[in-house]
Each structure stands twice: as C-alpha cells, then as structure tokens.
Amino acid sequence: RMPGEAGTTIHFVTGNANKARELAEFFASNPVPFNITPTSLDLPEIQGDPEEIAMYKCSTAMEKLQAPVLVEDVCLGFNALHGLPGPYIKQFLQKLGHDGLNRMLKGFEDQGAVAMCTVAYCAGPGGTPVVVVGKTEGKIVPARGPSSFGWDPIFEPAGSALTYGEMTPAQKSPFSHRHKALKLLRDHLLAAAAAPEGQSST
Amino acid sequence: RMPGEAGTTIHFVTGNANKARELAEFFASNPVPFNITPTSLDLPEIQGDPEEIAMYKCSTAMEKLQAPVLVEDVCLGFNALHGLPGPYIKQFLQKLGHDGLNRMLKGFEDQGAVAMCTVAYCAGPGGTPVVVVGKTEGKIVPARGPSSFGWDPIFEPAGSALTYGEMTPAQKSPFSHRHKALKLLRDHLLAAAAAPEGQSST
C-alpha cells in the first residue's frame, strides 16, 4: 500500500497505557480507515518547545520503524510560570506529586494552566510530518478524584466544576486536550485516505 | 596522534560564551597537555537525568566532529522540588527570571539548592566516554550582584555570605561546581596523557 492509503497500519508510539486507552476509545467512536495500533518504543525526548519535541519523536520513531507513525507530547503549562513545567510536567509530577505542584504556585496569584496535546503524524518514509495541537484552558487546584491518570486530579478545565480526575470518560471528552488534537488528526487522516500521497490524479 | 595522546585538540562544545570563558580561565591556571578549544555546535539536548543528558550530548558531538570532545551540562536543583528544575534551569530562568525562581519556592520551607556541573569527555571515535560531576550546595536567595551570568545572582553557596553573582572569579573558583568537575576532568586528562589509550606497554 502507498503511504497514507486507506487500510494502512499506523503505529501509535507510546509507553503509556492510559494514553493508548484514550486513543483507542477516541477512534472507536470516531473511526478512520486505518489500523491504529499502540507500539511501545523507547525514544529519547528532547528538550524544547512542544512542536520541536513531537517532531523529533516522530522522525526518530519513523527512522526506527520505517512505517507510518503517530506520536504525541503532552504539556501542562502553568500561566504564572509562562507555560512551564510544560513538556517536563511528567518529571515534575513524579518528583513533587499533586501537592507539590500546587505548592509551586503558592507565590503567584494566577493559578491558571493550559493542558496541551501535540500530535505528530508521518505517513511513512519520505512523508512530511503533520503536527496538530489541542489545547484546554483551566486552573490548578488541590487534587480531587482518583489518582490513576497523571495530573488529571489537579486540573479543572474552564467551564467545569469537576477536575479531569473526577470526570467519567464521557464527561471528559468534550473538554479533553487530547480529543481536540485527535479530532484535527482525524480530519487530516480522512482527507489523506480520500487522496493518498502519490495517488493524486494529475 | 592517538586518542588521548598529549597535544591532541579537544573540542569543548558549547554555545555559551561565559562557560567557554570560565573553562579557559580554569585551564590557564591548571594546565593540561592538550589544546582545549571552544567549538559552537547546535546539538539536541534530551530530557532525563544529568548524566544521561551529558552522555547523549557527548556521543552526538563526537558523531558530528569525529574528534575528541568535551561537553557539560549544568543543573540547578531546588531541594524542595527534589532536584528540579535541574537540567531545565536554563528555560526556567529565561521564562521566570530571578524573581520568578524565588517565588516558585514561596510555598516551601526549604530554600536549599544544589548547583551541579556534569562533564562528559570522549577521547575520540571508539573511545569510552568519561563522566565527572562537581556539586556545590547552597540556597536560593533574592538576586544580588550583576546579572551577567545566568542564575549566579540567586545562588548563595554554603559557607559564603556572597552569591555567585557578587563574587570575583577568584572568589568564586573555590566554591564553583564547574571548577570541581573540571578538576576531576583534569586528573583524568593528566593520567590519560601519561598512559594514552592504545599506548599501554603490555
């Protein structure tokens, strides 16, 4: 099959079971004519801005797999910290926990935060990576809800009385930064399936 | 010349003029039988712990230059943040400034911090990278002294009434995390010059 052609397998490269589950749930209710399959692969993540990080991860994943790949980078940026910890949120969460992340903001008035999902997709060797971004504004609050999925319990999206952690998957999806990015990706994949690369009728 | 042989040129890969100057000053008063020359090269920095970051930078620099290379990674870790921002301190400083870094610690009792310099050296293609670490304990204080060199004005080493920023180079050197690492590196280079790789008399 040609890159981008319907039916192709796309590797969603992640080591995180929760991300794989959210992605599978999304594509179950928003189908695309591709087989999107989670693939665990250990990749170096670079320092930088979210787009640079996702692009680098996408190219290194494609070099290794020589196949269509999909990667994502998730950021939680605090407004008072000008978008940081941002891409480093995973390490901050691991070291500081929910309470420590709240305490980092004690010295600031602004408790606002932006959850951001940057998805990079490449249709295969020689293909040009596509980057889409989903963003959700909200604020950092003391943890509420089960602690099973990262920083979900301390992020309360704007327009909600619940944290991500307190929401059911159905309640979370209209707010979800990941769903916003995946919708944009889906638009791209549907367009690509309709007119795959190298298949244009010129 | 053989890798590690006296007289070899070693590329100190950095984009930071202040770091290049401190290194030159160190080797001016602590000579080694090598030509250590600053080389500006744009390298991706990975996320991770300081040793991983320095090792990765060292291997990518050597792949590009195919010559002996020396790289360093500097961390400023806050004890209350379990060593973070650590390797990301440069981005935190750029976005938050001296005042913002102090404010991040407002919610914590412990204002302690550790300045750390991780140096990785590789004698050339096929050589095994050597990693040395210099650490200086101290605390984060409101900025004092000229702002010309990064976070120097907000770091007051233990046993000093002055911040790094307030010190002359001569005052700073006995405290300096970079000097501690460079001393260890110098020990290694002197030993290597005395018995270069591939020149052992077995």
GROMACS .gro file of C-alpha atoms in nm:
model
  404
    1ARG     CA    1   0.000   0.000   0.000
    2MET     CA    2   0.105   0.361  -0.060
    3PRO     CA    3   0.176   0.584   0.241
    4GLY     CA    4  -0.150   0.739   0.359
    5GLU     CA    5  -0.359   0.485   0.172
    6ALA     CA    6  -0.671   0.352   0.349
    7GLY     CA    7  -0.610   0.027   0.537
    8THR     CA    8  -0.250   0.113   0.628
    9THR     CA    9  -0.132   0.038   0.981
   10ILE     CA   10  -0.028   0.344   1.181
   11HIS     CA   11   0.192   0.287   1.487
   12PHE     CA   12   0.092   0.500   1.785
   13VAL     CA   13   0.423   0.510   1.967
   14THR     CA   14   0.374   0.539   2.342
   15GLY     CA   15   0.483   0.370   2.661
   16ASN     CA   16   0.174   0.490   2.847
   17ALA     CA   17  -0.121   0.251   2.879
   18ASN     CA   18  -0.366   0.527   2.972
   19LYS     CA   19  -0.280   0.726   2.660
   20ALA     CA   20  -0.319   0.414   2.446
   21ARG     CA   21  -0.660   0.352   2.605
   22GLU     CA   22  -0.782   0.712   2.549
   23LEU     CA   23  -0.668   0.695   2.189
   24ALA     CA   24  -0.840   0.361   2.130
   25GLU     CA   25  -1.163   0.497   2.285
   26PHE     CA   26  -1.147   0.802   2.062
   27PHE     CA   27  -1.102   0.607   1.739
   28ALA     CA   28  -1.366   0.353   1.845
   29SER     CA   29  -1.629   0.630   1.837
   30ASN     CA   30  -1.460   0.834   1.560
   31PRO     CA   31  -1.342   0.574   1.310
   32VAL     CA   32  -1.079   0.623   1.041
   33PRO     CA   33  -0.996   0.381   0.759
   34PHE     CA   34  -0.659   0.294   0.915
   35ASN     CA   35  -0.543   0.037   1.168
   36ILE     CA   36  -0.405   0.245   1.453
   37THR     CA   37  -0.209   0.020   1.683
   38PRO     CA   38  -0.018   0.109   2.000
   39THR     CA   39   0.355   0.033   1.978
   40SER     CA   40   0.590   0.059   2.274
   41LEU     CA   41   0.927   0.201   2.174
   42ASP     CA   42   1.190   0.368   2.388
   43LEU     CA   43   1.273   0.705   2.227
   44PRO     CA   44   1.486   0.993   2.352
   45GLU     CA   45   1.275   1.300   2.421
   46ILE     CA   46   1.448   1.627   2.356
   47GLN     CA   47   1.423   1.950   2.549
   48GLY     CA   48   1.247   2.231   2.368
   49ASP     CA   49   0.904   2.353   2.275
   50PRO     CA   50   0.619   2.103   2.230
   51GLU     CA   51   0.624   2.113   1.849
   52GLU     CA   52   1.001   2.052   1.834
   53ILE     CA   53   0.968   1.766   2.082
   54ALA     CA   54   0.684   1.598   1.891
   55MET     CA   55   0.856   1.643   1.552
   56TYR     CA   56   1.180   1.494   1.682
   57LYS     CA   57   0.998   1.199   1.840
   58CYS     CA   58   0.807   1.144   1.514
   59SER     CA   59   1.122   1.138   1.299
   60THR     CA   60   1.317   0.911   1.533
   61ALA     CA   61   1.017   0.673   1.559
   62MET     CA   62   0.990   0.663   1.180
   63GLU     CA   63   1.362   0.600   1.138
   64LYS     CA   64   1.332   0.301   1.369
   65LEU     CA   65   1.003   0.156   1.241
   66GLN     CA   66   1.018   0.259   0.873
   67ALA     CA   67   0.638   0.276   0.881
   68PRO     CA   68   0.358   0.528   0.942
   69VAL     CA   69   0.388   0.665   1.296
   70LEU     CA   70   0.186   0.876   1.531
   71VAL     CA   71   0.336   1.028   1.844
   72GLU     CA   72   0.209   1.274   2.100
   73ASP     CA   73   0.355   1.509   2.353
   74VAL     CA   74   0.151   1.629   2.646
   75CYS     CA   75   0.221   1.953   2.830
   76LEU     CA   76   0.073   2.107   3.136
   77GLY     CA   77   0.180   2.469   3.143
   78PHE     CA   78   0.118   2.700   3.437
   79ASN     CA   79   0.037   3.055   3.329
   80ALA     CA   80   0.234   3.201   3.622
   81LEU     CA   81   0.537   3.001   3.506
   82HIS     CA   82   0.494   3.119   3.144
   83GLY     CA   83   0.398   2.774   3.021
   84LEU     CA   84   0.635   2.569   3.236
   85PRO     CA   85   0.669   2.293   3.352
   86GLY     CA   86   0.506   2.231   3.010
   87PRO     CA   87   0.671   1.930   2.844
   88TYR     CA   88   0.854   1.848   3.169
   89ILE     CA   89   0.530   1.801   3.366
   90LYS     CA   90   0.577   1.424   3.386
   91GLN     CA   91   0.903   1.461   3.578
   92PHE     CA   92   0.761   1.737   3.799
   93LEU     CA   93   0.462   1.520   3.882
   94GLN     CA   94   0.683   1.219   3.959
   95LYS     CA   95   0.907   1.416   4.193
   96LEU     CA   96   0.658   1.658   4.351
   97GLY     CA   97   0.320   1.489   4.342
   98HIS     CA   98  -0.010   1.675   4.327
   99ASP     CA   99   0.054   1.865   4.648
  100GLY     CA  100   0.400   1.984   4.541
  101LEU     CA  101   0.266   2.111   4.207
  102ASN     CA  102   0.006   2.315   4.394
  103ARG     CA  103   0.272   2.449   4.631
  104MET     CA  104   0.490   2.564   4.341
  105LEU     CA  105   0.212   2.814   4.263
  106LYS     CA  106   0.175   2.944   4.622
  107GLY     CA  107   0.385   3.251   4.545
  108PHE     CA  108   0.171   3.354   4.247
  109GLU     CA  109  -0.182   3.497   4.213
  110ASP     CA  110  -0.255   3.328   3.881
  111GLN     CA  111  -0.346   2.960   3.925
  112GLY     CA  112  -0.436   2.923   3.556
  113ALA     CA  113  -0.298   2.645   3.341
  114VAL     CA  114  -0.320   2.513   2.988
  115ALA     CA  115  -0.333   2.143   2.903
  116MET     CA  116  -0.192   2.084   2.557
  117CYS     CA  117  -0.163   1.778   2.338
  118THR     CA  118   0.069   1.798   2.038
  119VAL     CA  119   0.029   1.514   1.791
  120ALA     CA  120   0.275   1.448   1.510
  121TYR     CA  121   0.194   1.205   1.232
  122CYS     CA  122   0.406   1.087   0.946
  123ALA     CA  123   0.258   0.874   0.668
  124GLY     CA  124   0.583   0.683   0.620
  125PRO     CA  125   0.941   0.714   0.493
  126GLY     CA  126   0.968   1.025   0.276
  127GLY     CA  127   0.644   1.167   0.411
  128THR     CA  128   0.618   1.516   0.559
  129PRO     CA  129   0.524   1.517   0.929
  130VAL     CA  130   0.194   1.678   1.017
  131VAL     CA  131   0.158   1.845   1.356
  132VAL     CA  132  -0.175   1.927   1.522
  133VAL     CA  133  -0.235   2.079   1.863
  134GLY     CA  134  -0.528   2.058   2.106
  135LYS     CA  135  -0.546   2.300   2.400
  136THR     CA  136  -0.770   2.325   2.703
  137GLU     CA  137  -0.760   2.615   2.948
  138GLY     CA  138  -0.827   2.567   3.315
  139LYS     CA  139  -0.667   2.600   3.656
  140ILE     CA  140  -0.459   2.407   3.906
  141VAL     CA  141  -0.649   2.300   4.217
  142PRO     CA  142  -0.583   2.070   4.514
  143ALA     CA  143  -0.629   1.712   4.393
  144ARG     CA  144  -0.984   1.580   4.360
  145GLY     CA  145  -1.075   1.243   4.213
  146PRO     CA  146  -0.885   0.916   4.169
  147SER     CA  147  -0.510   0.946   4.106
  148SER     CA  148  -0.488   0.685   3.832
  149PHE     CA  149  -0.404   0.917   3.539
  150GLY     CA  150  -0.120   1.158   3.599
  151TRP     CA  151  -0.214   1.516   3.681
  152ASP     CA  152  -0.587   1.475   3.597
  153PRO     CA  153  -0.694   1.530   3.964
  154ILE     CA  154  -0.535   1.879   3.984
  155PHE     CA  155  -0.658   2.018   3.650
  156GLU     CA  156  -1.004   2.176   3.645
  157PRO     CA  157  -1.093   2.284   3.291
  158ALA     CA  158  -1.265   2.622   3.246
  159GLY     CA  159  -1.645   2.579   3.241
  160SER     CA  160  -1.637   2.268   3.460
  161ALA     CA  161  -1.691   2.222   3.833
  162LEU     CA  162  -1.508   1.888   3.814
  163THR     CA  163  -1.140   1.811   3.767
  164TYR     CA  164  -1.035   1.581   3.484
  165GLY     CA  165  -0.981   1.324   3.759
  166GLU     CA  166  -1.344   1.342   3.875
  167MET     CA  167  -1.490   1.304   3.525
  168THR     CA  168  -1.606   0.988   3.353
  169PRO     CA  169  -1.452   0.935   3.008
  170ALA     CA  170  -1.779   1.064   2.857
  171GLN     CA  171  -1.767   1.377   3.075
  172LYS     CA  172  -1.401   1.436   2.998
  173SER     CA  173  -1.409   1.400   2.622
  174PRO     CA  174  -1.569   1.739   2.531
  175PHE     CA  175  -1.302   1.913   2.742
  176SER     CA  176  -1.010   1.688   2.655
  177HIS     CA  177  -0.699   1.848   2.504
  178ARG     CA  178  -0.616   1.503   2.362
  179HIS     CA  179  -0.957   1.470   2.193
  180LYS     CA  180  -0.919   1.814   2.036
  181ALA     CA  181  -0.586   1.715   1.886
  182LEU     CA  182  -0.717   1.374   1.776
  183LYS     CA  183  -1.015   1.538   1.601
  184LEU     CA  184  -0.775   1.751   1.398
  185LEU     CA  185  -0.566   1.444   1.323
  186ARG     CA  186  -0.877   1.254   1.217
  187ASP     CA  187  -0.971   1.533   0.972
  188HIS     CA  188  -0.624   1.501   0.822
  189LEU     CA  189  -0.641   1.120   0.802
  190LEU     CA  190  -0.983   1.123   0.636
  191ALA     CA  191  -0.858   1.373   0.377
  192ALA     CA  192  -0.542   1.166   0.323
  193ALA     CA  193  -0.742   0.845   0.278
  194ALA     CA  194  -0.959   1.021   0.019
  195ALA     CA  195  -0.650   1.145  -0.172
  196PRO     CA  196  -0.344   0.941  -0.067
  197GLU     CA  197   0.005   1.074  -0.137
  198GLY     CA  198   0.134   0.975  -0.478
  199GLN     CA  199  -0.223   0.898  -0.585
  200SER     CA  200  -0.325   1.245  -0.697
  201SER     CA  201  -0.483   1.239  -1.042
  202THR     CA  202  -0.259   1.494  -1.214
  203ARG     CA  203   4.808   1.126   1.712
  204MET     CA  204   4.636   0.853   1.913
  205PRO     CA  205   4.317   0.938   2.105
  206GLY     CA  206   4.413   1.072   2.447
  207GLU     CA  207   4.771   1.144   2.341
  208ALA     CA  208   4.929   1.465   2.469
  209GLY     CA  209   4.897   1.755   2.224
  210THR     CA  210   4.561   1.641   2.088
  211THR     CA  211   4.293   1.906   2.033
  212ILE     CA  212   3.982   1.859   2.246
  213HIS     CA  213   3.665   2.039   2.134
  214PHE     CA  214   3.471   2.193   2.419
  215VAL     CA  215   3.127   2.201   2.263
  216THR     CA  216   2.920   2.492   2.394
  217GLY     CA  217   2.715   2.781   2.267
  218ASN     CA  218   2.771   2.979   2.589
  219ALA     CA  219   3.049   3.239   2.591
  220ASN     CA  220   3.053   3.261   2.972
  221LYS     CA  221   3.107   2.886   3.004
  222ALA     CA  222   3.385   2.900   2.746
  223ARG     CA  223   3.549   3.184   2.941
  224GLU     CA  224   3.529   3.002   3.278
  225LEU     CA  225   3.677   2.691   3.119
  226ALA     CA  226   3.960   2.886   2.957
  227GLU     CA  227   4.036   3.057   3.289
  228PHE     CA  228   4.043   2.722   3.466
  229PHE     CA  229   4.285   2.559   3.222
  230ALA     CA  230   4.501   2.874   3.213
  231SER     CA  231   4.580   2.822   3.582
  232ASN     CA  232   4.553   2.441   3.576
  233PRO     CA  233   4.724   2.342   3.252
  234VAL     CA  234   4.687   2.010   3.071
  235PRO     CA  235   4.895   1.888   2.776
  236PHE     CA  236   4.600   1.924   2.536
  237ASN     CA  237   4.463   2.206   2.324
  238ILE     CA  238   4.115   2.263   2.459
  239THR     CA  239   3.927   2.481   2.215
  240PRO     CA  240   3.566   2.605   2.232
  241THR     CA  241   3.351   2.484   1.942
  242SER     CA  242   2.999   2.606   1.882
  243LEU     CA  243   2.770   2.327   1.763
  244ASP     CA  244   2.393   2.302   1.776
  245LEU     CA  245   2.305   1.973   1.946
  246PRO     CA  246   1.970   1.837   2.063
  247GLU     CA  247   1.954   1.811   2.441
  248ILE     CA  248   1.747   1.526   2.572
  249GLN     CA  249   1.523   1.514   2.876
  250GLY     CA  250   1.646   1.296   3.158
  251ASP     CA  251   1.894   1.294   3.442
  252PRO     CA  252   2.214   1.498   3.414
  253GLU     CA  253   2.440   1.201   3.337
  254GLU     CA  254   2.211   1.076   3.058
  255ILE     CA  255   2.194   1.427   2.913
  256ALA     CA  256   2.572   1.476   2.917
  257MET     CA  257   2.642   1.128   2.775
  258TYR     CA  258   2.396   1.182   2.491
  259LYS     CA  259   2.540   1.525   2.411
  260CYS     CA  260   2.891   1.378   2.417
  261SER     CA  261   2.807   1.096   2.173
  262THR     CA  262   2.617   1.319   1.931
  263ALA     CA  263   2.900   1.576   1.939
  264MET     CA  264   3.155   1.304   1.867
  265GLU     CA  265   2.946   1.162   1.583
  266LYS     CA  266   2.942   1.505   1.423
  267LEU     CA  267   3.302   1.608   1.487
  268GLN     CA  268   3.477   1.269   1.478
  269ALA     CA  269   3.730   1.412   1.723
  270PRO     CA  270   3.790   1.433   2.099
  271VAL     CA  271   3.501   1.621   2.260
  272LEU     CA  272   3.416   1.769   2.595
  273VAL     CA  273   3.061   1.871   2.686
  274GLU     CA  274   2.898   1.988   3.005
  275ASP     CA  275   2.552   2.003   3.149
  276VAL     CA  276   2.469   2.243   3.427
  277CYS     CA  277   2.183   2.187   3.670
  278LEU     CA  278   2.040   2.398   3.944
  279GLY     CA  279   1.822   2.173   4.155
  280PHE     CA  280   1.597   2.301   4.433
  281ASN     CA  281   1.583   2.065   4.730
  282ALA     CA  282   1.212   2.138   4.783
  283LEU     CA  283   1.150   2.036   4.421
  284HIS     CA  284   1.354   1.716   4.461
  285GLY     CA  285   1.628   1.836   4.229
  286LEU     CA  286   1.413   2.018   3.973
  287PRO     CA  287   1.424   2.237   3.766
  288GLY     CA  288   1.768   2.069   3.747
  289PRO     CA  289   1.872   2.036   3.382
  290TYR     CA  290   1.580   2.259   3.276
  291ILE     CA  291   1.701   2.556   3.481
  292LYS     CA  292   1.802   2.749   3.169
  293GLN     CA  293   1.444   2.752   3.039
  294PHE     CA  294   1.302   2.831   3.384
  295LEU     CA  295   1.542   3.123   3.417
  296GLN     CA  296   1.459   3.253   3.070
  297LYS     CA  297   1.083   3.244   3.133
  298LEU     CA  298   1.066   3.333   3.503
  299GLY     CA  299   1.371   3.545   3.577
  300HIS     CA  300   1.538   3.563   3.917
  301ASP     CA  301   1.224   3.683   4.092
  302GLY     CA  302   1.004   3.407   3.949
  303LEU     CA  303   1.252   3.139   4.055
  304ASN     CA  304   1.239   3.274   4.411
  305ARG     CA  305   0.859   3.284   4.401
  306MET     CA  306   0.840   2.918   4.295
  307LEU     CA  307   0.984   2.836   4.638
  308LYS     CA  308   0.741   3.057   4.835
  309GLY     CA  309   0.524   2.758   4.925
  310PHE     CA  310   0.815   2.560   5.072
  311GLU     CA  311   1.025   2.596   5.388
  312ASP     CA  312   1.343   2.457   5.234
  313GLN     CA  313   1.520   2.717   5.019
  314GLY     CA  314   1.823   2.488   4.967
  315ALA     CA  315   1.964   2.417   4.623
  316VAL     CA  316   2.248   2.225   4.461
  317ALA     CA  317   2.450   2.357   4.169
  318MET     CA  318   2.585   2.071   3.963
  319CYS     CA  319   2.817   2.050   3.667
  320THR     CA  320   2.831   1.723   3.477
  321VAL     CA  321   3.118   1.696   3.231
  322ALA     CA  322   3.144   1.421   2.972
  323TYR     CA  323   3.464   1.366   2.777
  324CYS     CA  324   3.537   1.127   2.497
  325ALA     CA  325   3.891   1.082   2.365
  326GLY     CA  326   3.769   1.020   2.010
  327PRO     CA  327   3.586   0.770   1.788
  328GLY     CA  328   3.579   0.433   1.964
  329GLY     CA  329   3.667   0.586   2.299
  330THR     CA  330   3.462   0.527   2.612
  331PRO     CA  331   3.301   0.846   2.748
  332VAL     CA  332   3.414   0.956   3.092
  333VAL     CA  333   3.167   1.142   3.314
  334VAL     CA  334   3.265   1.354   3.614
  335VAL     CA  335   3.041   1.559   3.840
  336GLY     CA  336   3.103   1.868   4.054
  337LYS     CA  337   2.843   1.973   4.312
  338THR     CA  338   2.805   2.277   4.533
  339GLU     CA  339   2.536   2.309   4.800
  340GLY     CA  340   2.377   2.640   4.881
  341LYS     CA  341   2.046   2.822   4.882
  342ILE     CA  342   1.824   3.034   4.662
  343VAL     CA  343   1.808   3.400   4.763
  344PRO     CA  344   1.669   3.720   4.609
  345ALA     CA  345   1.911   3.831   4.338
  346ARG     CA  346   2.228   4.011   4.448
  347GLY     CA  347   2.511   4.110   4.214
  348PRO     CA  348   2.532   4.172   3.839
  349SER     CA  349   2.300   3.965   3.620
  350SER     CA  350   2.551   3.882   3.350
  351PHE     CA  351   2.583   3.505   3.411
  352GLY     CA  352   2.256   3.318   3.438
  353TRP     CA  353   2.135   3.230   3.785
  354ASP     CA  354   2.460   3.330   3.962
  355PRO     CA  355   2.290   3.623   4.147
  356ILE     CA  356   2.032   3.397   4.322
  357PHE     CA  357   2.268   3.116   4.432
  358GLU     CA  358   2.450   3.163   4.762
  359PRO     CA  359   2.686   2.872   4.825
  360ALA     CA  360   2.702   2.726   5.177
  361GLY     CA  361   2.983   2.892   5.375
  362SER     CA  362   2.966   3.218   5.179
  363ALA     CA  363   2.793   3.547   5.256
  364LEU     CA  364   2.807   3.636   4.886
  365THR     CA  365   2.609   3.499   4.593
  366TYR     CA  366   2.799   3.362   4.294
  367GLY     CA  367   2.692   3.684   4.124
  368GLU     CA  368   2.865   3.903   4.382
  369MET     CA  369   3.194   3.712   4.367
  370THR     CA  370   3.503   3.790   4.162
  371PRO     CA  371   3.627   3.493   3.955
  372ALA     CA  372   3.896   3.436   4.220
  373GLN     CA  373   3.634   3.436   4.496
  374LYS     CA  374   3.404   3.206   4.302
  375SER     CA  375   3.652   2.940   4.199
  376PRO     CA  376   3.689   2.758   4.536
  377PHE     CA  377   3.308   2.725   4.552
  378SER     CA  378   3.245   2.664   4.184
  379HIS     CA  379   3.060   2.344   4.084
  380ARG     CA  380   3.223   2.384   3.740
  381HIS     CA  381   3.575   2.403   3.886
  382LYS     CA  382   3.511   2.091   4.094
  383ALA     CA  383   3.410   1.900   3.781
  384LEU     CA  384   3.699   2.043   3.578
  385LYS     CA  385   3.949   1.938   3.848
  386LEU     CA  386   3.824   1.580   3.821
  387LEU     CA  387   3.844   1.601   3.443
  388ARG     CA  388   4.198   1.738   3.465
  389ASP     CA  389   4.303   1.443   3.684
  390HIS     CA  390   4.167   1.214   3.416
  391LEU     CA  391   4.338   1.402   3.131
  392LEU     CA  392   4.675   1.403   3.308
  393ALA     CA  393   4.650   1.028   3.367
  394ALA     CA  394   4.543   0.974   3.004
  395ALA     CA  395   4.834   1.184   2.874
  396ALA     CA  396   5.074   0.977   3.087
  397ALA     CA  397   4.927   0.649   2.952
  398PRO     CA  398   4.732   0.716   2.630
  399GLU     CA  399   4.483   0.459   2.502
  400GLY     CA  400   4.644   0.203   2.278
  401GLN     CA  401   4.988   0.301   2.412
  402SER     CA  402   4.996   0.079   2.720
  403SER     CA  403   5.323  -0.118   2.736
  404THR     CA  404   5.178  -0.468   2.780
   0.00000   0.00000   0.00000
